[in-house]
PDB file of C-alpha atoms in Angstrom:
ATOM      1  CA  UNK G  96      63.188   7.355 -95.489  1.00  0.00           C
ATOM      2  CA  UNK G  97      61.588   4.326 -94.365  1.00  0.00           C
ATOM      3  CA  UNK G  98      63.749   3.767 -92.029  1.00  0.00           C
ATOM      4  CA  UNK G  99      62.435   7.157 -89.977  1.00  0.00           C
ATOM      5  CA  UNK G 100      58.716   5.650 -90.829  1.00  0.00           C
ATOM      6  CA  UNK G 101      58.838   2.217 -89.160  1.00  0.00           C
ATOM      7  CA  UNK G 102      61.269   4.461 -86.738  1.00  0.00           C
ATOM      8  CA  UNK G 103      57.778   6.848 -85.913  1.00  0.00           C
ATOM      9  CA  UNK G 104      55.068   3.893 -86.095  1.00  0.00           C
ATOM     10  CA  UNK G 105      57.566   1.824 -83.067  1.00  0.00           C
ATOM     11  CA  UNK G 106      57.138   6.132 -81.291  1.00  0.00           C
ATOM     12  CA  UNK G 107      53.320   5.225 -81.637  1.00  0.00           C
ATOM     13  CA  UNK G 108      53.114   2.166 -79.897  1.00  0.00           C
ATOM     14  CA  UNK G 109      54.630   2.285 -77.054  1.00  0.00           C
ATOM     15  CA  UNK G 110      53.078   5.887 -76.699  1.00  0.00           C
ATOM     16  CA  UNK G 111      50.274   3.561 -76.942  1.00  0.00           C
ATOM     17  CA  UNK G 112      51.195   0.700 -75.016  1.00  0.00           C
ATOM     18  CA  UNK G 113      53.002   3.313 -71.947  1.00  0.00           C
ATOM     19  CA  UNK G 114      48.791   4.577 -71.975  1.00  0.00           C
ATOM     20  CA  UNK G 115      47.421   1.466 -71.649  1.00  0.00           C
ATOM     21  CA  UNK G 116      49.737   0.115 -69.117  1.00  0.00           C
ATOM     22  CA  UNK G 117      48.624   3.485 -67.355  1.00  0.00           C
ATOM     23  CA  UNK G 118      47.287   2.711 -63.546  1.00  0.00           C
ATOM     24  CA  UNK G 119      45.605   4.607 -62.653  1.00  0.00           C
ATOM     25  CA  UNK G 120      44.665   3.107 -59.683  1.00  0.00           C
ATOM     26  CA  UNK G 121      45.001   6.119 -57.498  1.00  0.00           C
ATOM     27  CA  UNK G 122      43.376   8.601 -59.890  1.00  0.00           C
ATOM     28  CA  UNK G 123      40.371   7.147 -58.464  1.00  0.00           C
ATOM     29  CA  UNK G 124      41.189   7.199 -54.121  1.00  0.00           C
ATOM     30  CA  UNK G 125      41.789  10.940 -54.893  1.00  0.00           C
ATOM     31  CA  UNK G 126      39.100  11.125 -57.118  1.00  0.00           C
ATOM     32  CA  UNK G 127      36.391   9.015 -55.274  1.00  0.00           C
ATOM     33  CA  UNK G 128      38.417  11.704 -51.988  1.00  0.00           C
ATOM     34  CA  UNK G 129      37.254  14.854 -52.838  1.00  0.00           C
ATOM     35  CA  UNK G 130      34.403  14.199 -54.493  1.00  0.00           C
ATOM     36  CA  UNK G 131      32.662  10.918 -51.909  1.00  0.00           C
ATOM     37  CA  UNK G 132      34.901  10.348 -49.132  1.00  0.00           C
ATOM     38  CA  UNK G 133      33.823  14.292 -47.292  1.00  0.00           C
ATOM     39  CA  UNK G 134      29.459  12.390 -47.668  1.00  0.00           C
ATOM     40  CA  UNK G 135      27.966  15.742 -49.143  1.00  0.00           C
ATOM     41  CA  UNK G 136      25.279  16.223 -47.561  1.00  0.00           C
ATOM     42  CA  UNK G 137      23.573  17.469 -50.620  1.00  0.00           C
ATOM     43  CA  UNK G 138      23.961  16.832 -54.924  1.00  0.00           C
ATOM     44  CA  UNK G 139      24.150  20.954 -55.830  1.00  0.00           C
ATOM     45  CA  UNK G 140      27.565  20.148 -53.451  1.00  0.00           C
ATOM     46  CA  UNK G 141      29.157  16.887 -55.070  1.00  0.00           C
ATOM     47  CA  UNK G 142      27.988  18.966 -58.774  1.00  0.00           C
ATOM     48  CA  UNK G 143      30.229  21.531 -57.610  1.00  0.00           C
ATOM     49  CA  UNK G 144      32.878  19.288 -57.292  1.00  0.00           C
ATOM     50  CA  UNK G 145      32.750  16.934 -60.115  1.00  0.00           C
ATOM     51  CA  UNK G 146      32.769  20.006 -61.930  1.00  0.00           C
ATOM     52  CA  UNK G 147      35.864  21.797 -60.692  1.00  0.00           C
ATOM     53  CA  UNK G 148      37.687  18.671 -60.902  1.00  0.00           C
ATOM     54  CA  UNK G 149      36.796  18.309 -63.941  1.00  0.00           C
ATOM     55  CA  UNK G 150      33.881  16.242 -64.851  1.00  0.00           C
ATOM     56  CA  UNK G 151      30.772  16.775 -67.286  1.00  0.00           C
ATOM     57  CA  UNK G 152      27.583  15.693 -67.168  1.00  0.00           C
ATOM     58  CA  UNK G 153      24.928  15.617 -69.538  1.00  0.00           C
ATOM     59  CA  UNK G 154      21.660  16.267 -67.753  1.00  0.00           C
ATOM     60  CA  UNK G 155      20.941  20.080 -66.815  1.00  0.00           C
ATOM     61  CA  UNK G 156      22.629  21.508 -63.635  1.00  0.00           C
ATOM     62  CA  UNK G 157      20.573  20.809 -60.415  1.00  0.00           C
ATOM     63  CA  UNK G 158      18.732  23.928 -58.979  1.00  0.00           C
ATOM     64  CA  UNK G 159      17.117  25.261 -55.855  1.00  0.00           C
ATOM     65  CA  UNK G 160      13.981  23.795 -56.869  1.00  0.00           C
ATOM     66  CA  UNK G 161      14.986  20.831 -56.955  1.00  0.00           C
ATOM     67  CA  UNK G 162      16.657  20.164 -54.087  1.00  0.00           C
ATOM     68  CA  UNK G 163      13.792  22.661 -52.101  1.00  0.00           C
ATOM     69  CA  UNK G 164      11.065  19.109 -51.348  1.00  0.00           C
ATOM     70  CA  UNK G 165      10.275  18.027 -48.816  1.00  0.00           C
ATOM     71  CA  UNK G 166      11.714  14.639 -50.112  1.00  0.00           C
ATOM     72  CA  UNK G 167      14.808  14.341 -52.672  1.00  0.00           C
ATOM     73  CA  UNK G 168      15.357  12.070 -56.002  1.00  0.00           C
ATOM     74  CA  UNK G 169      17.767  13.529 -57.992  1.00  0.00           C
ATOM     75  CA  UNK G 170      20.250  11.316 -59.934  1.00  0.00           C
ATOM     76  CA  UNK G 171      23.787  13.494 -60.477  1.00  0.00           C
ATOM     77  CA  UNK G 172      26.081  11.649 -63.491  1.00  0.00           C
ATOM     78  CA  UNK G 173      28.880  13.100 -65.193  1.00  0.00           C
ATOM     79  CA  UNK G 174      32.602  11.909 -66.537  1.00  0.00           C
ATOM     80  CA  UNK G 175      36.053  12.519 -67.386  1.00  0.00           C
ATOM     81  CA  UNK G 176      37.670  13.062 -70.322  1.00  0.00           C
ATOM     82  CA  UNK G 177      41.238  13.526 -70.508  1.00  0.00           C
ATOM     83  CA  UNK G 178      43.874  13.215 -73.860  1.00  0.00           C
ATOM     84  CA  UNK G 179      40.086  12.964 -75.804  1.00  0.00           C
ATOM     85  CA  UNK G 180      39.912   9.273 -73.462  1.00  0.00           C
ATOM     86  CA  UNK G 181      37.028   8.752 -70.720  1.00  0.00           C
ATOM     87  CA  UNK G 182      39.094   8.155 -68.013  1.00  0.00           C
ATOM     88  CA  UNK G 183      36.032   7.373 -66.267  1.00  0.00           C
ATOM     89  CA  UNK G 184      32.652   8.611 -64.388  1.00  0.00           C
ATOM     90  CA  UNK G 185      30.958   9.242 -61.303  1.00  0.00           C
ATOM     91  CA  UNK G 186      27.415   9.527 -59.944  1.00  0.00           C
ATOM     92  CA  UNK G 187      25.667   9.952 -56.839  1.00  0.00           C
ATOM     93  CA  UNK G 188      21.608   9.508 -56.012  1.00  0.00           C
ATOM     94  CA  UNK G 189      20.299  11.397 -53.297  1.00  0.00           C
ATOM     95  CA  UNK G 190      17.072   9.842 -51.826  1.00  0.00           C
ATOM     96  CA  UNK G 191      15.077  10.937 -49.056  1.00  0.00           C
ATOM     97  CA  UNK G 192      13.939  13.554 -46.713  1.00  0.00           C
ATOM     98  CA  UNK G 193      15.356  16.993 -47.454  1.00  0.00           C
ATOM     99  CA  UNK G 194      17.117  16.857 -43.527  1.00  0.00           C
ATOM    100  CA  UNK G 195      18.065  13.330 -44.495  1.00  0.00           C
ATOM    101  CA  UNK G 196      18.400  11.500 -47.484  1.00  0.00           C
ATOM    102  CA  UNK G 197      19.862   8.449 -48.226  1.00  0.00           C
ATOM    103  CA  UNK G 198      23.344   8.534 -50.752  1.00  0.00           C
ATOM    104  CA  UNK G 199      24.688   6.609 -52.804  1.00  0.00           C
ATOM    105  CA  UNK G 200      28.412   7.532 -54.448  1.00  0.00           C
ATOM    106  CA  UNK G 201      30.092   5.921 -56.511  1.00  0.00           C
ATOM    107  CA  UNK G 202      33.400   6.837 -58.870  1.00  0.00           C
ATOM    108  CA  UNK G 203      34.848   4.294 -61.504  1.00  0.00           C
ATOM    109  CA  UNK G 204      37.464   5.043 -64.007  1.00  0.00           C
ATOM    110  CA  UNK G 205      39.103   2.439 -66.235  1.00  0.00           C
ATOM    111  CA  UNK G 206      42.856   1.627 -66.548  1.00  0.00           C
ATOM    112  CA  UNK G 207      43.898   0.397 -62.372  1.00  0.00           C
ATOM    113  CA  UNK G 208      45.244  -2.360 -60.775  1.00  0.00           C
ATOM    114  CA  UNK G 209      42.658  -5.075 -59.171  1.00  0.00           C
ATOM    115  CA  UNK G 210      46.183  -5.712 -57.047  1.00  0.00           C
ATOM    116  CA  UNK G 211      47.234  -1.981 -56.044  1.00  0.00           C
ATOM    117  CA  UNK G 212      43.890  -0.642 -55.932  1.00  0.00           C
ATOM    118  CA  UNK G 213      42.613  -2.174 -51.780  1.00  0.00           C
ATOM    119  CA  UNK G 214      46.347  -0.448 -50.491  1.00  0.00           C
ATOM    120  CA  UNK G 215      45.362   2.759 -51.586  1.00  0.00           C
ATOM    121  CA  UNK G 216      41.699   2.653 -50.204  1.00  0.00           C
ATOM    122  CA  UNK G 217      42.311   1.136 -46.655  1.00  0.00           C
ATOM    123  CA  UNK G 218      46.089   3.672 -46.999  1.00  0.00           C
ATOM    124  CA  UNK G 219      43.883   6.781 -48.427  1.00  0.00           C
ATOM    125  CA  UNK G 220      40.180   6.489 -47.272  1.00  0.00           C
ATOM    126  CA  UNK G 221      41.968   5.562 -43.010  1.00  0.00           C
ATOM    127  CA  UNK G 222      39.711   2.101 -44.145  1.00  0.00           C
ATOM    128  CA  UNK G 223      39.188  -1.043 -42.028  1.00  0.00           C
ATOM    129  CA  UNK G 224      38.266  -4.507 -42.332  1.00  0.00           C
ATOM    130  CA  UNK G 225      39.025  -4.989 -44.751  1.00  0.00           C
ATOM    131  CA  UNK G 226      35.933  -8.224 -45.921  1.00  0.00           C
ATOM    132  CA  UNK G 227      37.429  -9.578 -49.351  1.00  0.00           C
ATOM    133  CA  UNK G 228      33.414 -11.192 -51.583  1.00  0.00           C
ATOM    134  CA  UNK G 229      33.258 -14.147 -53.691  1.00  0.00           C
ATOM    135  CA  UNK G 230      33.287 -13.337 -57.584  1.00  0.00           C
ATOM    136  CA  UNK G 231      32.192 -15.227 -59.962  1.00  0.00           C
ATOM    137  CA  UNK G 232      34.819 -14.727 -61.825  1.00  0.00           C
ATOM    138  CA  UNK G 233      38.302 -14.755 -60.951  1.00  0.00           C
ATOM    139  CA  UNK G 234      39.447 -11.448 -63.435  1.00  0.00           C
ATOM    140  CA  UNK G 235      36.718 -10.092 -60.639  1.00  0.00           C
ATOM    141  CA  UNK G 236      37.726  -8.728 -57.328  1.00  0.00           C
ATOM    142  CA  UNK G 237      35.880  -7.350 -55.005  1.00  0.00           C
ATOM    143  CA  UNK G 238      35.858  -6.501 -51.592  1.00  0.00           C
ATOM    144  CA  UNK G 239      34.471  -3.444 -48.670  1.00  0.00           C
ATOM    145  CA  UNK G 240      35.549  -1.826 -45.668  1.00  0.00           C
ATOM    146  CA  UNK G 241      34.155  -0.242 -42.138  1.00  0.00           C
ATOM    147  CA  UNK G 242      34.882   3.525 -42.990  1.00  0.00           C
ATOM    148  CA  UNK G 243      34.252   6.256 -40.519  1.00  0.00           C
ATOM    149  CA  UNK G 244      34.021   6.751 -36.630  1.00  0.00           C
ATOM    150  CA  UNK G 245      31.894   4.265 -35.418  1.00  0.00           C
ATOM    151  CA  UNK G 246      29.087   4.749 -37.620  1.00  0.00           C
ATOM    152  CA  UNK G 247      28.806   2.058 -39.156  1.00  0.00           C
ATOM    153  CA  UNK G 248      29.438   3.225 -43.239  1.00  0.00           C
ATOM    154  CA  UNK G 249      30.182  -0.226 -46.017  1.00  0.00           C
ATOM    155  CA  UNK G 250      32.986   1.881 -48.982  1.00  0.00           C
ATOM    156  CA  UNK G 251      32.860  -1.346 -51.381  1.00  0.00           C
ATOM    157  CA  UNK G 252      35.208  -1.491 -54.429  1.00  0.00           C
ATOM    158  CA  UNK G 253      34.672  -3.551 -57.369  1.00  0.00           C
ATOM    159  CA  UNK G 254      38.047  -4.266 -59.915  1.00  0.00           C
ATOM    160  CA  UNK G 255      38.119  -5.931 -63.079  1.00  0.00           C
ATOM    161  CA  UNK G 256      41.607  -7.623 -63.607  1.00  0.00           C
ATOM    162  CA  UNK G 257      41.592  -7.284 -67.426  1.00  0.00           C
ATOM    163  CA  UNK G 258      41.368  -5.471 -70.321  1.00  0.00           C
ATOM    164  CA  UNK G 259      40.105  -2.323 -69.340  1.00  0.00           C
ATOM    165  CA  UNK G 260      40.084  -2.483 -66.394  1.00  0.00           C
ATOM    166  CA  UNK G 261      37.019  -1.240 -64.838  1.00  0.00           C
ATOM    167  CA  UNK G 262      37.330  -0.148 -61.153  1.00  0.00           C
ATOM    168  CA  UNK G 263      34.853   1.051 -58.155  1.00  0.00           C
ATOM    169  CA  UNK G 264      34.467   2.819 -55.302  1.00  0.00           C
ATOM    170  CA  UNK G 265      31.253   3.440 -53.988  1.00  0.00           C
ATOM    171  CA  UNK G 266      29.958   4.914 -50.010  1.00  0.00           C
ATOM    172  CA  UNK G 267      26.536   4.694 -48.681  1.00  0.00           C
ATOM    173  CA  UNK G 268      25.511   6.740 -46.317  1.00  0.00           C
ATOM    174  CA  UNK G 269      23.122   9.071 -45.103  1.00  0.00           C
ATOM    175  CA  UNK G 270      23.201  12.832 -45.880  1.00  0.00           C
ATOM    176  CA  UNK G 271      23.265  15.468 -42.937  1.00  0.00           C
ATOM    177  CA  UNK G 272      23.289  19.018 -43.491  1.00  0.00           C
ATOM    178  CA  UNK G 273      26.395  20.535 -41.425  1.00  0.00           C
TER     179      UNK G 273
END
């Protein structure tokens, strides 16, 4: 009986270790590609995309009245929970005139590899001209890239090498109605 108990504990420990070592780098890039990279022009678009991917917001829904103002000032935040664990979060801040607000869109996750993430960003998001930025801590990696067709948009990455290995990808742009 004691053998079964020890075997069960060993399996639980292995499952926990496997989950802790799970690399969510590809998931982070995929979520960013679907939510922020298309450069949504309206907060309701971000809300619809994020909700479809499993993100849940604690705030109320974005209404048409909120988006009809001459100047928009909307912050949408949501979190992604899977298997009872908070895996990531996202935020999008829209500020400025209705016909072209500035937008800051960020997706974050835990369990991300500081070594794998830059290559995935370059491959999946067609990012170019990487600039590695200095950090005050050797466990923190910062970089930025140019993205898009000559429009000067910059994508930024921040990733920690120490557990829980938090990382975020951010893009700032001027939204245009399509």
